[in-house]
């Protein structure tokens, strides 16, 4: 719910800058997927796709090693999404 409420306040250019400073493709993978879920700028998502690393990464690095793969972001969805994006929670 917090992500949805903050959607209008998030500065995507700052997020982009932070991810570039990190220098890790996983940051762009996770940001891109989050941007899809929240309906953020398609233009920014296209930019982030150019920076993702090739291998498949886990959305939750501490989570289980199984789950569906989202190939466009090279991410394995390895946690329970139930309630995560539920606006009533």
PDB file of N, CA and C in Angstrom:
ATOM      1  N   UNK A   1       0.832  -1.195   0.000  1.00  0.00           N
ATOM      2  CA  UNK A   1       0.000   0.000   0.000  1.00  0.00           C
ATOM      3  C   UNK A   1       0.873   1.254   0.000  1.00  0.00           C
ATOM      4  N   UNK A   2       1.965   1.208   0.713  1.00  0.00           N
ATOM      5  CA  UNK A   2       2.845   2.375   0.796  1.00  0.00           C
ATOM      6  C   UNK A   2       3.383   2.759  -0.576  1.00  0.00           C
ATOM      7  N   UNK A   3       3.730   1.754  -1.386  1.00  0.00           N
ATOM      8  CA  UNK A   3       4.233   2.045  -2.731  1.00  0.00           C
ATOM      9  C   UNK A   3       3.166   2.734  -3.564  1.00  0.00           C
ATOM     10  N   UNK A   4       1.942   2.227  -3.483  1.00  0.00           N
ATOM     11  CA  UNK A   4       0.861   2.827  -4.268  1.00  0.00           C
ATOM     12  C   UNK A   4       0.586   4.261  -3.814  1.00  0.00           C
ATOM     13  N   UNK A   5       0.622   4.499  -2.513  1.00  0.00           N
ATOM     14  CA  UNK A   5       0.363   5.843  -1.997  1.00  0.00           C
ATOM     15  C   UNK A   5       1.485   6.808  -2.364  1.00  0.00           C
ATOM     16  N   UNK A   6       2.695   6.304  -2.440  1.00  0.00           N
ATOM     17  CA  UNK A   6       3.851   7.152  -2.744  1.00  0.00           C
ATOM     18  C   UNK A   6       4.086   7.305  -4.240  1.00  0.00           C
ATOM     19  N   UNK A   7       3.303   6.607  -5.037  1.00  0.00           N
ATOM     20  CA  UNK A   7       3.520   6.562  -6.486  1.00  0.00           C
ATOM     21  C   UNK A   7       3.723   7.945  -7.101  1.00  0.00           C
ATOM     22  N   UNK A   8       2.914   8.887  -6.715  1.00  0.00           N
ATOM     23  CA  UNK A   8       2.991  10.224  -7.306  1.00  0.00           C
ATOM     24  C   UNK A   8       4.156  11.043  -6.763  1.00  0.00           C
ATOM     25  N   UNK A   9       4.702  10.646  -5.625  1.00  0.00           N
ATOM     26  CA  UNK A   9       5.778  11.411  -5.002  1.00  0.00           C
ATOM     27  C   UNK A   9       7.168  10.919  -5.388  1.00  0.00           C
ATOM     28  N   UNK A  10       7.237   9.741  -5.972  1.00  0.00           N
ATOM     29  CA  UNK A  10       8.536   9.142  -6.292  1.00  0.00           C
ATOM     30  C   UNK A  10       9.178   9.873  -7.465  1.00  0.00           C
ATOM     31  N   UNK A  11      10.430  10.220  -7.307  1.00  0.00           N
ATOM     32  CA  UNK A  11      11.186  10.851  -8.383  1.00  0.00           C
ATOM     33  C   UNK A  11      11.948   9.749  -9.126  1.00  0.00           C
ATOM     34  N   UNK A  12      11.433   9.361 -10.282  1.00  0.00           N
ATOM     35  CA  UNK A  12      12.032   8.258 -11.039  1.00  0.00           C
ATOM     36  C   UNK A  12      13.438   8.586 -11.508  1.00  0.00           C
ATOM     37  N   UNK A  13      13.718   9.845 -11.733  1.00  0.00           N
ATOM     38  CA  UNK A  13      15.065  10.227 -12.172  1.00  0.00           C
ATOM     39  C   UNK A  13      16.082  10.027 -11.048  1.00  0.00           C
ATOM     40  N   UNK A  14      15.653  10.286  -9.815  1.00  0.00           N
ATOM     41  CA  UNK A  14      16.544  10.028  -8.676  1.00  0.00           C
ATOM     42  C   UNK A  14      16.776   8.528  -8.509  1.00  0.00           C
ATOM     43  N   UNK A  15      15.702   7.747  -8.647  1.00  0.00           N
ATOM     44  CA  UNK A  15      15.859   6.291  -8.563  1.00  0.00           C
ATOM     45  C   UNK A  15      16.818   5.792  -9.636  1.00  0.00           C
ATOM     46  N   UNK A  16      16.676   6.330 -10.833  1.00  0.00           N
ATOM     47  CA  UNK A  16      17.555   5.958 -11.942  1.00  0.00           C
ATOM     48  C   UNK A  16      19.004   6.304 -11.610  1.00  0.00           C
ATOM     49  N   UNK A  17      19.207   7.484 -11.071  1.00  0.00           N
ATOM     50  CA  UNK A  17      20.555   7.925 -10.701  1.00  0.00           C
ATOM     51  C   UNK A  17      21.157   7.020  -9.625  1.00  0.00           C
ATOM     52  N   UNK A  18      20.371   6.685  -8.601  1.00  0.00           N
ATOM     53  CA  UNK A  18      20.857   5.803  -7.535  1.00  0.00           C
ATOM     54  C   UNK A  18      21.225   4.431  -8.094  1.00  0.00           C
ATOM     55  N   UNK A  19      20.377   3.900  -8.963  1.00  0.00           N
ATOM     56  CA  UNK A  19      20.641   2.576  -9.538  1.00  0.00           C
ATOM     57  C   UNK A  19      21.921   2.594 -10.369  1.00  0.00           C
ATOM     58  N   UNK A  20      22.126   3.665 -11.114  1.00  0.00           N
ATOM     59  CA  UNK A  20      23.355   3.775 -11.916  1.00  0.00           C
ATOM     60  C   UNK A  20      24.582   3.865 -11.016  1.00  0.00           C
ATOM     61  N   UNK A  21      24.465   4.592  -9.911  1.00  0.00           N
ATOM     62  CA  UNK A  21      25.591   4.706  -8.977  1.00  0.00           C
ATOM     63  C   UNK A  21      25.918   3.362  -8.339  1.00  0.00           C
ATOM     64  N   UNK A  22      24.904   2.535  -8.124  1.00  0.00           N
ATOM     65  CA  UNK A  22      25.136   1.200  -7.572  1.00  0.00           C
ATOM     66  C   UNK A  22      25.921   0.346  -8.561  1.00  0.00           C
ATOM     67  N   UNK A  23      25.682   0.580  -9.848  1.00  0.00           N
ATOM     68  CA  UNK A  23      26.402  -0.157 -10.877  1.00  0.00           C
ATOM     69  C   UNK A  23      26.068  -1.638 -10.938  1.00  0.00           C
ATOM     70  N   UNK A  24      24.851  -1.989 -10.545  1.00  0.00           N
ATOM     71  CA  UNK A  24      24.453  -3.395 -10.550  1.00  0.00           C
ATOM     72  C   UNK A  24      23.156  -3.557 -11.324  1.00  0.00           C
ATOM     73  N   UNK A  25      23.160  -4.501 -12.247  1.00  0.00           N
ATOM     74  CA  UNK A  25      21.982  -4.747 -13.071  1.00  0.00           C
ATOM     75  C   UNK A  25      20.767  -5.184 -12.285  1.00  0.00           C
ATOM     76  N   UNK A  26      20.978  -5.813 -11.135  1.00  0.00           N
ATOM     77  CA  UNK A  26      19.850  -6.278 -10.331  1.00  0.00           C
ATOM     78  C   UNK A  26      18.982  -5.116  -9.865  1.00  0.00           C
ATOM     79  N   UNK A  27      19.574  -3.968  -9.613  1.00  0.00           N
ATOM     80  CA  UNK A  27      18.791  -2.800  -9.189  1.00  0.00           C
ATOM     81  C   UNK A  27      17.796  -2.417 -10.276  1.00  0.00           C
ATOM     82  N   UNK A  28      18.233  -2.464 -11.533  1.00  0.00           N
ATOM     83  CA  UNK A  28      17.348  -2.117 -12.644  1.00  0.00           C
ATOM     84  C   UNK A  28      16.270  -3.179 -12.844  1.00  0.00           C
ATOM     85  N   UNK A  29      16.610  -4.436 -12.592  1.00  0.00           N
ATOM     86  CA  UNK A  29      15.624  -5.511 -12.705  1.00  0.00           C
ATOM     87  C   UNK A  29      14.494  -5.290 -11.709  1.00  0.00           C
ATOM     88  N   UNK A  30      14.865  -5.046 -10.473  1.00  0.00           N
ATOM     89  CA  UNK A  30      13.858  -4.882  -9.416  1.00  0.00           C
ATOM     90  C   UNK A  30      13.056  -3.597  -9.603  1.00  0.00           C
ATOM     91  N   UNK A  31      13.729  -2.525  -9.977  1.00  0.00           N
ATOM     92  CA  UNK A  31      13.009  -1.271 -10.235  1.00  0.00           C
ATOM     93  C   UNK A  31      12.041  -1.428 -11.402  1.00  0.00           C
ATOM     94  N   UNK A  32      12.494  -2.096 -12.439  1.00  0.00           N
ATOM     95  CA  UNK A  32      11.644  -2.290 -13.612  1.00  0.00           C
ATOM     96  C   UNK A  32      10.391  -3.075 -13.295  1.00  0.00           C
ATOM     97  N   UNK A  33      10.546  -4.145 -12.546  1.00  0.00           N
ATOM     98  CA  UNK A  33       9.382  -4.946 -12.177  1.00  0.00           C
ATOM     99  C   UNK A  33       8.439  -4.147 -11.284  1.00  0.00           C
ATOM    100  N   UNK A  34       8.982  -3.443 -10.320  1.00  0.00           N
ATOM    101  CA  UNK A  34       8.163  -2.602  -9.452  1.00  0.00           C
ATOM    102  C   UNK A  34       7.437  -1.532 -10.274  1.00  0.00           C
ATOM    103  N   UNK A  35       8.136  -0.945 -11.221  1.00  0.00           N
ATOM    104  CA  UNK A  35       7.535   0.075 -12.083  1.00  0.00           C
ATOM    105  C   UNK A  35       6.380  -0.505 -12.889  1.00  0.00           C
ATOM    106  N   UNK A  36       6.530  -1.739 -13.356  1.00  0.00           N
ATOM    107  CA  UNK A  36       5.438  -2.400 -14.072  1.00  0.00           C
ATOM    108  C   UNK A  36       4.237  -2.585 -13.160  1.00  0.00           C
ATOM    109  N   UNK A  37       4.482  -3.114 -11.971  1.00  0.00           N
ATOM    110  CA  UNK A  37       3.394  -3.374 -11.029  1.00  0.00           C
ATOM    111  C   UNK A  37       2.639  -2.106 -10.674  1.00  0.00           C
ATOM    112  N   UNK A  38       3.362  -1.000 -10.563  1.00  0.00           N
ATOM    113  CA  UNK A  38       2.748   0.251 -10.118  1.00  0.00           C
ATOM    114  C   UNK A  38       2.322   1.165 -11.257  1.00  0.00           C
ATOM    115  N   UNK A  39       2.606   0.757 -12.488  1.00  0.00           N
ATOM    116  CA  UNK A  39       2.196   1.556 -13.640  1.00  0.00           C
ATOM    117  C   UNK A  39       3.028   2.807 -13.839  1.00  0.00           C
ATOM    118  N   UNK A  40       4.290   2.760 -13.395  1.00  0.00           N
ATOM    119  CA  UNK A  40       5.173   3.903 -13.591  1.00  0.00           C
ATOM    120  C   UNK A  40       5.559   4.045 -15.053  1.00  0.00           C
ATOM    121  N   UNK A  41       6.184   5.114 -15.380  1.00  0.00           N
ATOM    122  CA  UNK A  41       6.575   5.527 -16.721  1.00  0.00           C
ATOM    123  C   UNK A  41       7.090   4.397 -17.618  1.00  0.00           C
ATOM    124  N   UNK A  42       6.393   4.128 -18.725  1.00  0.00           N
ATOM    125  CA  UNK A  42       6.892   3.133 -19.681  1.00  0.00           C
ATOM    126  C   UNK A  42       8.248   3.537 -20.257  1.00  0.00           C
ATOM    127  N   UNK A  43       8.484   4.823 -20.418  1.00  0.00           N
ATOM    128  CA  UNK A  43       9.767   5.294 -20.941  1.00  0.00           C
ATOM    129  C   UNK A  43      10.917   4.956 -20.010  1.00  0.00           C
ATOM    130  N   UNK A  44      10.711   5.127 -18.729  1.00  0.00           N
ATOM    131  CA  UNK A  44      11.750   4.804 -17.755  1.00  0.00           C
ATOM    132  C   UNK A  44      11.975   3.292 -17.719  1.00  0.00           C
ATOM    133  N   UNK A  45      10.902   2.523 -17.822  1.00  0.00           N
ATOM    134  CA  UNK A  45      11.044   1.058 -17.840  1.00  0.00           C
ATOM    135  C   UNK A  45      11.880   0.616 -19.035  1.00  0.00           C
ATOM    136  N   UNK A  46      11.670   1.235 -20.179  1.00  0.00           N
ATOM    137  CA  UNK A  46      12.480   0.901 -21.373  1.00  0.00           C
ATOM    138  C   UNK A  46      13.949   1.217 -21.119  1.00  0.00           C
ATOM    139  N   UNK A  47      14.213   2.350 -20.499  1.00  0.00           N
ATOM    140  CA  UNK A  47      15.595   2.712 -20.151  1.00  0.00           C
ATOM    141  C   UNK A  47      16.218   1.683 -19.222  1.00  0.00           C
ATOM    142  N   UNK A  48      15.485   1.277 -18.204  1.00  0.00           N
ATOM    143  CA  UNK A  48      16.007   0.327 -17.226  1.00  0.00           C
ATOM    144  C   UNK A  48      16.270  -1.037 -17.845  1.00  0.00           C
ATOM    145  N   UNK A  49      15.453  -1.421 -18.825  1.00  0.00           N
ATOM    146  CA  UNK A  49      15.671  -2.725 -19.477  1.00  0.00           C
ATOM    147  C   UNK A  49      17.023  -2.767 -20.168  1.00  0.00           C
ATOM    148  N   UNK A  50      17.530  -1.636 -20.590  1.00  0.00           N
ATOM    149  CA  UNK A  50      18.841  -1.593 -21.259  1.00  0.00           C
ATOM    150  C   UNK A  50      19.985  -1.857 -20.287  1.00  0.00           C
ATOM    151  N   UNK A  51      19.734  -1.720 -18.994  1.00  0.00           N
ATOM    152  CA  UNK A  51      20.786  -1.854 -17.982  1.00  0.00           C
ATOM    153  C   UNK A  51      20.750  -3.173 -17.214  1.00  0.00           C
ATOM    154  N   UNK A  52      19.765  -4.026 -17.496  1.00  0.00           N
ATOM    155  CA  UNK A  52      19.674  -5.251 -16.696  1.00  0.00           C
ATOM    156  C   UNK A  52      20.786  -6.223 -17.064  1.00  0.00           C
ATOM    157  N   UNK A  53      21.203  -6.988 -16.078  1.00  0.00           N
ATOM    158  CA  UNK A  53      22.244  -7.995 -16.304  1.00  0.00           C
ATOM    159  C   UNK A  53      21.616  -9.233 -16.950  1.00  0.00           C
ATOM    160  N   UNK A  54      22.461 -10.071 -17.538  1.00  0.00           N
ATOM    161  CA  UNK A  54      21.972 -11.195 -18.333  1.00  0.00           C
ATOM    162  C   UNK A  54      21.384 -12.348 -17.527  1.00  0.00           C
ATOM    163  N   UNK A  55      21.988 -12.720 -16.431  1.00  0.00           N
ATOM    164  CA  UNK A  55      21.518 -13.882 -15.675  1.00  0.00           C
ATOM    165  C   UNK A  55      20.209 -13.630 -14.958  1.00  0.00           C
ATOM    166  N   UNK A  56      19.553 -14.712 -14.578  1.00  0.00           N
ATOM    167  CA  UNK A  56      18.309 -14.613 -13.814  1.00  0.00           C
ATOM    168  C   UNK A  56      18.659 -14.403 -12.344  1.00  0.00           C
ATOM    169  N   UNK A  57      18.037 -13.410 -11.738  1.00  0.00           N
ATOM    170  CA  UNK A  57      18.264 -13.076 -10.328  1.00  0.00           C
ATOM    171  C   UNK A  57      16.992 -13.341  -9.541  1.00  0.00           C
ATOM    172  N   UNK A  58      17.136 -13.440  -8.239  1.00  0.00           N
ATOM    173  CA  UNK A  58      15.980 -13.623  -7.370  1.00  0.00           C
ATOM    174  C   UNK A  58      15.476 -12.264  -6.905  1.00  0.00           C
ATOM    175  N   UNK A  59      14.168 -12.105  -6.931  1.00  0.00           N
ATOM    176  CA  UNK A  59      13.596 -10.858  -6.439  1.00  0.00           C
ATOM    177  C   UNK A  59      13.950 -10.675  -4.964  1.00  0.00           C
ATOM    178  N   UNK A  60      13.838 -11.753  -4.203  1.00  0.00           N
ATOM    179  CA  UNK A  60      14.218 -11.736  -2.791  1.00  0.00           C
ATOM    180  C   UNK A  60      15.464 -12.597  -2.622  1.00  0.00           C
ATOM    181  N   UNK A  61      16.630 -11.996  -2.424  1.00  0.00           N
ATOM    182  CA  UNK A  61      17.863 -12.784  -2.337  1.00  0.00           C
ATOM    183  C   UNK A  61      17.887 -13.748  -1.149  1.00  0.00           C
ATOM    184  N   UNK A  62      17.074 -13.493  -0.129  1.00  0.00           N
ATOM    185  CA  UNK A  62      17.013 -14.372   1.045  1.00  0.00           C
ATOM    186  C   UNK A  62      15.886 -15.396   0.949  1.00  0.00           C
ATOM    187  N   UNK A  63      15.094 -15.314  -0.107  1.00  0.00           N
ATOM    188  CA  UNK A  63      13.931 -16.182  -0.246  1.00  0.00           C
ATOM    189  C   UNK A  63      14.267 -17.547  -0.815  1.00  0.00           C
ATOM    190  N   UNK A  64      13.234 -18.352  -1.060  1.00  0.00           N
ATOM    191  CA  UNK A  64      13.442 -19.680  -1.630  1.00  0.00           C
ATOM    192  C   UNK A  64      14.032 -19.593  -3.038  1.00  0.00           C
ATOM    193  N   UNK A  65      14.592 -20.685  -3.485  1.00  0.00           N
ATOM    194  CA  UNK A  65      15.236 -20.706  -4.804  1.00  0.00           C
ATOM    195  C   UNK A  65      14.280 -21.173  -5.899  1.00  0.00           C
ATOM    196  N   UNK A  66      12.998 -21.022  -5.677  1.00  0.00           N
ATOM    197  CA  UNK A  66      12.003 -21.424  -6.669  1.00  0.00           C
ATOM    198  C   UNK A  66      10.992 -20.303  -6.844  1.00  0.00           C
ATOM    199  N   UNK A  67      10.210 -20.418  -7.895  1.00  0.00           N
ATOM    200  CA  UNK A  67       9.188 -19.429  -8.187  1.00  0.00           C
ATOM    201  C   UNK A  67       9.159 -19.143  -9.668  1.00  0.00           C
ATOM    202  N   UNK A  68       8.101 -18.514 -10.143  1.00  0.00           N
ATOM    203  CA  UNK A  68       7.999 -18.215 -11.572  1.00  0.00           C
ATOM    204  C   UNK A  68       9.053 -17.202 -12.012  1.00  0.00           C
ATOM    205  N   UNK A  69       9.474 -17.351 -13.254  1.00  0.00           N
ATOM    206  CA  UNK A  69      10.478 -16.441 -13.813  1.00  0.00           C
ATOM    207  C   UNK A  69       9.795 -15.400 -14.688  1.00  0.00           C
ATOM    208  N   UNK A  70      10.209 -14.166 -14.538  1.00  0.00           N
ATOM    209  CA  UNK A  70       9.721 -13.077 -15.383  1.00  0.00           C
ATOM    210  C   UNK A  70      10.863 -12.745 -16.328  1.00  0.00           C
ATOM    211  N   UNK A  71      10.786 -13.295 -17.526  1.00  0.00           N
ATOM    212  CA  UNK A  71      11.925 -13.248 -18.445  1.00  0.00           C
ATOM    213  C   UNK A  71      12.270 -11.837 -18.911  1.00  0.00           C
ATOM    214  N   UNK A  72      11.291 -10.965 -19.058  1.00  0.00           N
ATOM    215  CA  UNK A  72      11.613  -9.617 -19.556  1.00  0.00           C
ATOM    216  C   UNK A  72      12.491  -8.843 -18.572  1.00  0.00           C
ATOM    217  N   UNK A  73      12.471  -9.250 -17.287  1.00  0.00           N
ATOM    218  CA  UNK A  73      13.315  -8.603 -16.277  1.00  0.00           C
ATOM    219  C   UNK A  73      14.385  -9.540 -15.735  1.00  0.00           C
ATOM    220  N   UNK A  74      14.470 -10.755 -16.254  1.00  0.00           N
ATOM    221  CA  UNK A  74      15.445 -11.749 -15.775  1.00  0.00           C
ATOM    222  C   UNK A  74      15.364 -11.904 -14.257  1.00  0.00           C
ATOM    223  N   UNK A  75      14.137 -11.997 -13.767  1.00  0.00           N
ATOM    224  CA  UNK A  75      13.905 -12.121 -12.324  1.00  0.00           C
ATOM    225  C   UNK A  75      13.085 -13.364 -12.005  1.00  0.00           C
ATOM    226  N   UNK A  76      13.434 -14.015 -10.921  1.00  0.00           N
ATOM    227  CA  UNK A  76      12.628 -15.114 -10.396  1.00  0.00           C
ATOM    228  C   UNK A  76      11.825 -14.557  -9.226  1.00  0.00           C
ATOM    229  N   UNK A  77      10.516 -14.706  -9.335  1.00  0.00           N
ATOM    230  CA  UNK A  77       9.582 -14.206  -8.330  1.00  0.00           C
ATOM    231  C   UNK A  77       9.500 -15.236  -7.209  1.00  0.00           C
ATOM    232  N   UNK A  78      10.366 -15.117  -6.244  1.00  0.00           N
ATOM    233  CA  UNK A  78      10.518 -16.153  -5.229  1.00  0.00           C
ATOM    234  C   UNK A  78       9.955 -15.756  -3.863  1.00  0.00           C
ATOM    235  N   UNK A  79       8.833 -15.083  -3.871  1.00  0.00           N
ATOM    236  CA  UNK A  79       8.143 -14.811  -2.612  1.00  0.00           C
ATOM    237  C   UNK A  79       6.656 -14.715  -2.891  1.00  0.00           C
ATOM    238  N   UNK A  80       5.870 -14.816  -1.860  1.00  0.00           N
ATOM    239  CA  UNK A  80       4.423 -14.825  -1.988  1.00  0.00           C
ATOM    240  C   UNK A  80       3.918 -13.399  -2.218  1.00  0.00           C
ATOM    241  N   UNK A  81       3.315 -13.196  -3.358  1.00  0.00           N
ATOM    242  CA  UNK A  81       2.816 -11.860  -3.698  1.00  0.00           C
ATOM    243  C   UNK A  81       1.468 -11.546  -3.055  1.00  0.00           C
ATOM    244  N   UNK A  82       0.829 -12.558  -2.481  1.00  0.00           N
ATOM    245  CA  UNK A  82      -0.488 -12.361  -1.908  1.00  0.00           C
ATOM    246  C   UNK A  82      -0.463 -11.210  -0.907  1.00  0.00           C
ATOM    247  N   UNK A  83      -1.231 -10.210  -1.152  1.00  0.00           N
ATOM    248  CA  UNK A  83      -1.288  -9.073  -0.243  1.00  0.00           C
ATOM    249  C   UNK A  83      -0.252  -7.994  -0.504  1.00  0.00           C
ATOM    250  N   UNK A  84       0.811  -8.321  -1.221  1.00  0.00           N
ATOM    251  CA  UNK A  84       1.865  -7.334  -1.439  1.00  0.00           C
ATOM    252  C   UNK A  84       1.345  -6.119  -2.192  1.00  0.00           C
ATOM    253  N   UNK A  85       0.549  -6.374  -3.214  1.00  0.00           N
ATOM    254  CA  UNK A  85       0.033  -5.271  -4.018  1.00  0.00           C
ATOM    255  C   UNK A  85      -1.440  -4.997  -3.746  1.00  0.00           C
ATOM    256  N   UNK A  86      -1.993  -5.613  -2.718  1.00  0.00           N
ATOM    257  CA  UNK A  86      -3.392  -5.445  -2.367  1.00  0.00           C
ATOM    258  C   UNK A  86      -3.611  -4.050  -1.783  1.00  0.00           C
ATOM    259  N   UNK A  87      -4.390  -3.204  -2.468  1.00  0.00           N
ATOM    260  CA  UNK A  87      -4.578  -1.831  -1.984  1.00  0.00           C
ATOM    261  C   UNK A  87      -5.336  -1.742  -0.664  1.00  0.00           C
ATOM    262  N   UNK A  88      -6.010  -2.815  -0.253  1.00  0.00           N
ATOM    263  CA  UNK A  88      -6.775  -2.785   0.992  1.00  0.00           C
ATOM    264  C   UNK A  88      -5.950  -3.141   2.214  1.00  0.00           C
ATOM    265  N   UNK A  89      -4.668  -3.477   2.035  1.00  0.00           N
ATOM    266  CA  UNK A  89      -3.821  -3.860   3.175  1.00  0.00           C
ATOM    267  C   UNK A  89      -2.984  -2.705   3.639  1.00  0.00           C
TER     268      UNK A  89
END
